[in-house]
mmCIF file of C-alpha atoms in Angstrom:
data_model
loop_
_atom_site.group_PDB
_atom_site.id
_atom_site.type_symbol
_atom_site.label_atom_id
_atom_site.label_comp_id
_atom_site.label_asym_id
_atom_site.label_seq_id
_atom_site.Cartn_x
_atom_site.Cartn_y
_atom_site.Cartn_z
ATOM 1 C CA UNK A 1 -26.083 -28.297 -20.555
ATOM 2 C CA UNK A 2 -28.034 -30.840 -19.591
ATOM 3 C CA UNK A 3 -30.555 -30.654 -16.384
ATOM 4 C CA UNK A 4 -28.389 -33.353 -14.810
ATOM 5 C CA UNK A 5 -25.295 -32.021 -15.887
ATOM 6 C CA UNK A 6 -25.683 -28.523 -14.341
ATOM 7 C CA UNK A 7 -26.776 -30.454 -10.957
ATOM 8 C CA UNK A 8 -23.676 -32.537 -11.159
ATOM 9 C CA UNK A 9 -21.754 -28.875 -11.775
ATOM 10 C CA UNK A 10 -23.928 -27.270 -9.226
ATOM 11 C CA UNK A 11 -22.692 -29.837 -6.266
ATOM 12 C CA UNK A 12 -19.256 -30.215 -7.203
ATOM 13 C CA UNK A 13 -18.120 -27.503 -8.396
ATOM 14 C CA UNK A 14 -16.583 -27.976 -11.304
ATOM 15 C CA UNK A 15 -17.476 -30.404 -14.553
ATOM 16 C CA UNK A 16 -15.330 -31.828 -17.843
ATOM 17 C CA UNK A 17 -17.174 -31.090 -21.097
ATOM 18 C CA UNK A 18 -15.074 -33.144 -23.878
ATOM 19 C CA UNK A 19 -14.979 -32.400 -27.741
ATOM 20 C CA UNK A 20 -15.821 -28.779 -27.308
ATOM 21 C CA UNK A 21 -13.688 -27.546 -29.803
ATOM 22 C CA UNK A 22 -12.690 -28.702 -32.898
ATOM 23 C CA UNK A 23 -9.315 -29.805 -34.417
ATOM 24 C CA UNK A 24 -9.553 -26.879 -36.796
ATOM 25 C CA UNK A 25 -10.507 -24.545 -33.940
ATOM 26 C CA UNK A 26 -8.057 -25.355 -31.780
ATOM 27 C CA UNK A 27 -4.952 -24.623 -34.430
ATOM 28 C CA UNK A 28 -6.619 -21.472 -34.920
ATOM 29 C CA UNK A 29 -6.154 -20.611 -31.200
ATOM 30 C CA UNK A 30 -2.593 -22.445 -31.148
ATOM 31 C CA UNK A 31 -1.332 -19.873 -34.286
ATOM 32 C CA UNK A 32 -2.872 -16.806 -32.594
ATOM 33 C CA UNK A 33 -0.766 -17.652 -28.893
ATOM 34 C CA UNK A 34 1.921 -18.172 -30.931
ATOM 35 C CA UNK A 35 2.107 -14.724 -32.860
ATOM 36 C CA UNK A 36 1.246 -12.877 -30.065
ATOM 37 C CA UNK A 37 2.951 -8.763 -30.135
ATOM 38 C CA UNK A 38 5.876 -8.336 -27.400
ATOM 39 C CA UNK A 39 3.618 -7.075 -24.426
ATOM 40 C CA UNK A 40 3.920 -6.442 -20.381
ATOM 41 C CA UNK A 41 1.254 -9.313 -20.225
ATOM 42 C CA UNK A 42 3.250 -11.501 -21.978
ATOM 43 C CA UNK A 43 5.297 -13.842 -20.020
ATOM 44 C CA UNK A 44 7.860 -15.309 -22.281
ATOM 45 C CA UNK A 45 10.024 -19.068 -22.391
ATOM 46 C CA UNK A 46 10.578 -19.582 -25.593
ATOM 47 C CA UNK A 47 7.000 -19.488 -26.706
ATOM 48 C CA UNK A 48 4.208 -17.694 -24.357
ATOM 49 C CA UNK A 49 3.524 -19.674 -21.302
ATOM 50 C CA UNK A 50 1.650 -16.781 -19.902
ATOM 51 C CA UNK A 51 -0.540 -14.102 -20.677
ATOM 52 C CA UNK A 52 -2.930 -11.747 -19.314
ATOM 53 C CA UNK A 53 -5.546 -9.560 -20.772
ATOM 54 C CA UNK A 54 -5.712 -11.817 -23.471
ATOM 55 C CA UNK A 55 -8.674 -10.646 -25.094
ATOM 56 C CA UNK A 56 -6.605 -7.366 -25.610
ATOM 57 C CA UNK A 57 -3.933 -9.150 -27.592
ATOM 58 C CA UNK A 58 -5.820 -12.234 -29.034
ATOM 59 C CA UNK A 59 -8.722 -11.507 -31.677
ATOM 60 C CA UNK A 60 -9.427 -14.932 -32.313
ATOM 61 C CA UNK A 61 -9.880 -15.738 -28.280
ATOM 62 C CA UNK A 62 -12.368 -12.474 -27.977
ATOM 63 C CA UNK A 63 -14.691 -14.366 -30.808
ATOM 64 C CA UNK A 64 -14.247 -17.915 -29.038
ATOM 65 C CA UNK A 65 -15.539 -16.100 -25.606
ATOM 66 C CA UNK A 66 -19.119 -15.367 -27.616
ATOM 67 C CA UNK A 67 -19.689 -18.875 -29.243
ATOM 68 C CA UNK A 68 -22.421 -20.280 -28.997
ATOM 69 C CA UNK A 69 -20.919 -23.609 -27.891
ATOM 70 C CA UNK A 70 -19.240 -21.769 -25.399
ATOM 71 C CA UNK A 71 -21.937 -19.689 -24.324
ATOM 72 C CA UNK A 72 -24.680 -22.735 -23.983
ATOM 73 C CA UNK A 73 -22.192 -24.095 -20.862
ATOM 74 C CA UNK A 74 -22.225 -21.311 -18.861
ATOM 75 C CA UNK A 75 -26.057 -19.358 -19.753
ATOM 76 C CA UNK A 76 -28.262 -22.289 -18.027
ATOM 77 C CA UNK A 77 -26.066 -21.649 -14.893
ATOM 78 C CA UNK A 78 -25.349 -17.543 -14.952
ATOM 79 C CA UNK A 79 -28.406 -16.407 -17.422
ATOM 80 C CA UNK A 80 -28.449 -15.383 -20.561
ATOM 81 C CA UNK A 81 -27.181 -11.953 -20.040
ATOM 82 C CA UNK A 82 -23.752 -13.330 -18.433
ATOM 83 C CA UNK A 83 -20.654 -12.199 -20.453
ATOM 84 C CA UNK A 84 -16.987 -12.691 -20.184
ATOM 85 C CA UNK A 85 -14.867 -10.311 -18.362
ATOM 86 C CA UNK A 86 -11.634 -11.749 -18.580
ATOM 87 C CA UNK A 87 -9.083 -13.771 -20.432
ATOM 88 C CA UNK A 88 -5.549 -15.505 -19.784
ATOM 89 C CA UNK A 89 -3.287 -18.074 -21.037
ATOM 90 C CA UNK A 90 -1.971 -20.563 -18.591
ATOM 91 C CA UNK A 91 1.515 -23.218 -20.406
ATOM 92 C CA UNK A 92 3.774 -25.409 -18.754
ATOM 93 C CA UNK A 93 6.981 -26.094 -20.269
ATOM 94 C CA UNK A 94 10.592 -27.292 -19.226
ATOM 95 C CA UNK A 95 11.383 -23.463 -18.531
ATOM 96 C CA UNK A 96 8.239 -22.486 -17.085
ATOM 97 C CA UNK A 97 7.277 -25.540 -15.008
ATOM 98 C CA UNK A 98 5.401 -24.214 -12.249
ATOM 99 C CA UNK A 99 3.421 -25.338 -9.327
ATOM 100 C CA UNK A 100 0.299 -23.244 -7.821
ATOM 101 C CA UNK A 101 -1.004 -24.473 -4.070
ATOM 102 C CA UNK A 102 -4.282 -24.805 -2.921
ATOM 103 C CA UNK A 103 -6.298 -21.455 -3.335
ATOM 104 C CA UNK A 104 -9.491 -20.013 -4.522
ATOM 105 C CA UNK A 105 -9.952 -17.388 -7.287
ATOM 106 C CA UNK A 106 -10.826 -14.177 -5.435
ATOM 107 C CA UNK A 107 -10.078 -11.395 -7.798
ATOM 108 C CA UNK A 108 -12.205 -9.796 -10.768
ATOM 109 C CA UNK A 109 -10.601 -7.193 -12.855
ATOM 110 C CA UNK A 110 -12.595 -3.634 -13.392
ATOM 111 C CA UNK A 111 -11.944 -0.921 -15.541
ATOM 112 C CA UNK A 112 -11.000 1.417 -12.878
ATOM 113 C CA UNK A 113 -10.602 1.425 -9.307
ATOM 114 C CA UNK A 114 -13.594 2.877 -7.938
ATOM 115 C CA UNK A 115 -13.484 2.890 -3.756
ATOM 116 C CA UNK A 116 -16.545 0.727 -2.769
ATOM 117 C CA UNK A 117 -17.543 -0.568 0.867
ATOM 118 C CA UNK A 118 -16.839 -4.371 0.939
ATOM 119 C CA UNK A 119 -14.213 -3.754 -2.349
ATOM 120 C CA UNK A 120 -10.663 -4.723 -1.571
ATOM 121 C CA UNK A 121 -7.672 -5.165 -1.138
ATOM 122 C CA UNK A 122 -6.836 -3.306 -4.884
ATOM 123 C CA UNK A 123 -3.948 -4.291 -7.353
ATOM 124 C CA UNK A 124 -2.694 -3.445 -10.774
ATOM 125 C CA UNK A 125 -1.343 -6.194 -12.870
ATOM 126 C CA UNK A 126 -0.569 -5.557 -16.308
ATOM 127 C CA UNK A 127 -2.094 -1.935 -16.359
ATOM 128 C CA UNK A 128 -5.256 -3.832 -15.375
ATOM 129 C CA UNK A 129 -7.157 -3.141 -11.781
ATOM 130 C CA UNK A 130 -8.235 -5.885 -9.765
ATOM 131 C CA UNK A 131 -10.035 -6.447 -6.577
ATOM 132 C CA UNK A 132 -11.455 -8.866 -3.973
ATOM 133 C CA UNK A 133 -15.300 -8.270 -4.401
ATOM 134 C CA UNK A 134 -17.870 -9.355 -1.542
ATOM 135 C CA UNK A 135 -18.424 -13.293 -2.011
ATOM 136 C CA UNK A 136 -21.758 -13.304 -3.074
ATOM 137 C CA UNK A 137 -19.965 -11.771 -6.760
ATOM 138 C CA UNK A 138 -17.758 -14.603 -7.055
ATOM 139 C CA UNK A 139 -20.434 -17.036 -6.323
ATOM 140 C CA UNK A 140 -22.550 -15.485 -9.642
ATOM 141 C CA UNK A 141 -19.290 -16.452 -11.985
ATOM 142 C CA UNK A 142 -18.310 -18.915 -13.767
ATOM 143 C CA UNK A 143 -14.857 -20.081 -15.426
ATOM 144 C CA UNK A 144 -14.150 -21.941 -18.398
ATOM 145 C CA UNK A 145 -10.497 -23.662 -18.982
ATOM 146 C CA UNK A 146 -10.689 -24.349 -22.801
ATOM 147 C CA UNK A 147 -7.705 -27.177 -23.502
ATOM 148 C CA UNK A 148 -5.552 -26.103 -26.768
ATOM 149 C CA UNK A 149 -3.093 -29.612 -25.824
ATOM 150 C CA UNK A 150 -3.927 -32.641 -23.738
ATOM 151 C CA UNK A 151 -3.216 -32.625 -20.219
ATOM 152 C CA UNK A 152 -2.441 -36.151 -19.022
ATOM 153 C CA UNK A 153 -1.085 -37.133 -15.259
ATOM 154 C CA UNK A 154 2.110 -36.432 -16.387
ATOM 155 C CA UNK A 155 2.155 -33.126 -17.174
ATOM 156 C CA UNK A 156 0.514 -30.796 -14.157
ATOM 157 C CA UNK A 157 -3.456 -31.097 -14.226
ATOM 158 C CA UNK A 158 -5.749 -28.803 -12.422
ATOM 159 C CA UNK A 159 -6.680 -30.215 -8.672
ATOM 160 C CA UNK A 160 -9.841 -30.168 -7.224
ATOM 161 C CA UNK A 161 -11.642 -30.321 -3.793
ATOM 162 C CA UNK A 162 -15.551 -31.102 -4.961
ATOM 163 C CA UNK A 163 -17.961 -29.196 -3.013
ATOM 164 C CA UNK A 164 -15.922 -26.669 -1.477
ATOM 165 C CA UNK A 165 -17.428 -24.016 -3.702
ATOM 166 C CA UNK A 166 -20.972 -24.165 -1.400
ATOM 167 C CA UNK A 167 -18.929 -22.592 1.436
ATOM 168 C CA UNK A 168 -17.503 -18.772 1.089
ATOM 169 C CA UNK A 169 -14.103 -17.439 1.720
ATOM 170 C CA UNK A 170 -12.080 -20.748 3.180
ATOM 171 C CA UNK A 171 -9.170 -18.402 4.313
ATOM 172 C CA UNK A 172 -7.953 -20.254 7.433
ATOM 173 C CA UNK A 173 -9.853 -23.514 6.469
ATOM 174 C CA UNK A 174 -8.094 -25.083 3.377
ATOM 175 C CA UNK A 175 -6.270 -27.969 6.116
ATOM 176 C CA UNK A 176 -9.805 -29.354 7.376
ATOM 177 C CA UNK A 177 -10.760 -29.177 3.716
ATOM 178 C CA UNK A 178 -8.104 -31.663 2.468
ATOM 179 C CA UNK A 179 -8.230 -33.853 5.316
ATOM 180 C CA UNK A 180 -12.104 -34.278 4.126
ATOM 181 C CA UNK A 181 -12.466 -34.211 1.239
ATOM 182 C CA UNK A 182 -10.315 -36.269 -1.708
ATOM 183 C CA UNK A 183 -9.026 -34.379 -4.524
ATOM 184 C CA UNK A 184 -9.888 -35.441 -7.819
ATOM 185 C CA UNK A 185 -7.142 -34.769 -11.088
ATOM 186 C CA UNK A 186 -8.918 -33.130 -13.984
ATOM 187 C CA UNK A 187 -7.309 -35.019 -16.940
ATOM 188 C CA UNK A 188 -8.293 -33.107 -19.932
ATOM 189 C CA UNK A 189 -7.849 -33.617 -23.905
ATOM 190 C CA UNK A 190 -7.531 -30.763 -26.481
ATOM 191 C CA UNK A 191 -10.586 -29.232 -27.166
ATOM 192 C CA UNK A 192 -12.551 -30.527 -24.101
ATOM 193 C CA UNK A 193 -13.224 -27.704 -21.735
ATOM 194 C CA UNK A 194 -13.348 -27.632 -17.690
ATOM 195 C CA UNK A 195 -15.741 -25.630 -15.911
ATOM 196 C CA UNK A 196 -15.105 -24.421 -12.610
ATOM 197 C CA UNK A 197 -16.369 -22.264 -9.715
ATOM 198 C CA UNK A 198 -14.133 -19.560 -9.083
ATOM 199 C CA UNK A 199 -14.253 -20.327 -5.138
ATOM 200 C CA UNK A 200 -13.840 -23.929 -5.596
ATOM 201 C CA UNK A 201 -10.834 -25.402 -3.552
ATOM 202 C CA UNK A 202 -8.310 -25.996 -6.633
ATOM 203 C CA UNK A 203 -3.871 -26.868 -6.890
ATOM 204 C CA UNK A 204 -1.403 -27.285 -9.810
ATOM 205 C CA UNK A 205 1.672 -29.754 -9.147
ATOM 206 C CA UNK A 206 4.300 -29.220 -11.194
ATOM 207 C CA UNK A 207 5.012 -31.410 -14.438
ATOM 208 C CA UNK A 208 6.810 -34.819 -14.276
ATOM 209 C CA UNK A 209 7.095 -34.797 -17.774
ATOM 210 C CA UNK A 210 6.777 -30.946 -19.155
ATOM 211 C CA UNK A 211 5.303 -30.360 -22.553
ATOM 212 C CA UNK A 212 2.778 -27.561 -23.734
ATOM 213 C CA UNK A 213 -0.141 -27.528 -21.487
ATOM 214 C CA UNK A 214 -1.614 -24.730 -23.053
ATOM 215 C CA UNK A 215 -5.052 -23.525 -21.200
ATOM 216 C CA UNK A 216 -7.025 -20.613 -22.092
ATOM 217 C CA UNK A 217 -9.032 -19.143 -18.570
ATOM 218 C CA UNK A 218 -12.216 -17.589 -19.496
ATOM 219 C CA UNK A 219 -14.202 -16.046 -16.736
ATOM 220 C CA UNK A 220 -17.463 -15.146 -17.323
ATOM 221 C CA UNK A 221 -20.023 -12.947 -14.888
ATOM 222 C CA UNK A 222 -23.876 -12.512 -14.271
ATOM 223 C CA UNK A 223 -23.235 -9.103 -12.729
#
């Protein structure tokens, strides 16, 4: 990225990187959702419209999360050491057309659950552990939302509150927040890629007009 652009990412939050992928890519990633194995991470309408520990099931998405045009978004901000810990498909269809409120990312999954001071609460979700780590973890990660459709207006884009990254856990404060600062709509084509902060401010309405918004959520780490 850019000098500028990483500022820009630095201050707000989050950033739009179009063209990313290509055309050829992307139906690559569209076949391998599409044949994915009958699994307790799978969340089924119809097609998959929801899937965790997607690197698991998806060979094709564990080979996206090392390319290079991947990688040279997230190493001038995390180093080049960072690597990706975790994978999921979001969708919204007619059957699946669902609405998220305003909330920041605050678990990282682990390989096992491991008691540590300042490590908690625990859950399982699909067989996997996860965890809410201190802040100061979240605030060294990074996530990439790679678009496999184009996500208009119409059809449920991520929300954002710029800026509200820069200030910790905002359990209690998410009210003030709105009132001060204006969401912006991250309209997205297919194969541009949004970057966020995991402990940015962010929302999903539901679709006025539901069609495959197919999203794959990489999260990467410097820890």
């Amino acid at each position: 990225m850019a000098n500028m652009r990483v500022t820009d990412f630095e201050n707000n939050g989050y950033a739009i990187v179009p063209n990313v992928l290509s055309r050829d890519e992307i139906s690559v990633l569209r076949e391998e959702i599409a044949n994915l194995p009958e699994d307790e991470a799978v969340r089924r309408r119809g097609d998959a419209y929801g899937v965790r520990n997607l690197f698991q099931l998806a060979p094709e998405v564990r080979e996206l999360a090392a390319q290079a045009s991947l990688r040279k978004l997230v190493e001038p901000i995390l180093g080049p050491n960072c690597f990706a810990v975790r994978a999921i498909l979001f969708d919204k269809i007619t059957a699946a057309n669902w609405k998220v409120g305003w909330h920041q990312d605050k678990f990282i999954a682990v390989r096992e659950k491991i008691d540590t001071p300042r490590f908690g609460p625990w859950s399982k979700k699909a067989g996997i552990w996860q965890v809410i780590p201190p802040v100061e973890f979240m605030q060294r990660m990074v996530t990439l939302r790679i678009h496999l459709d184009d996500c208009t207006a119409d059809n449920g884009p991520l929300r954002v509150l710029p800026g509200t990254h820069r200030h910790g856990w905002l359990d209690g404060k998410v009210a003030d927040c709105r009132s001060r600062v204006e969401e912006v709509a991250c309209e997205a084509a297919s194969g541009d890629v949004l970057m966020i902060r995991p402990l940015l401010l962010h929302a999903s309405s539901p679709a006025i007009a539901p069609s495959h918004r197919r999203v794959i959520h990489l999260e990467f780490a410097a820890d």
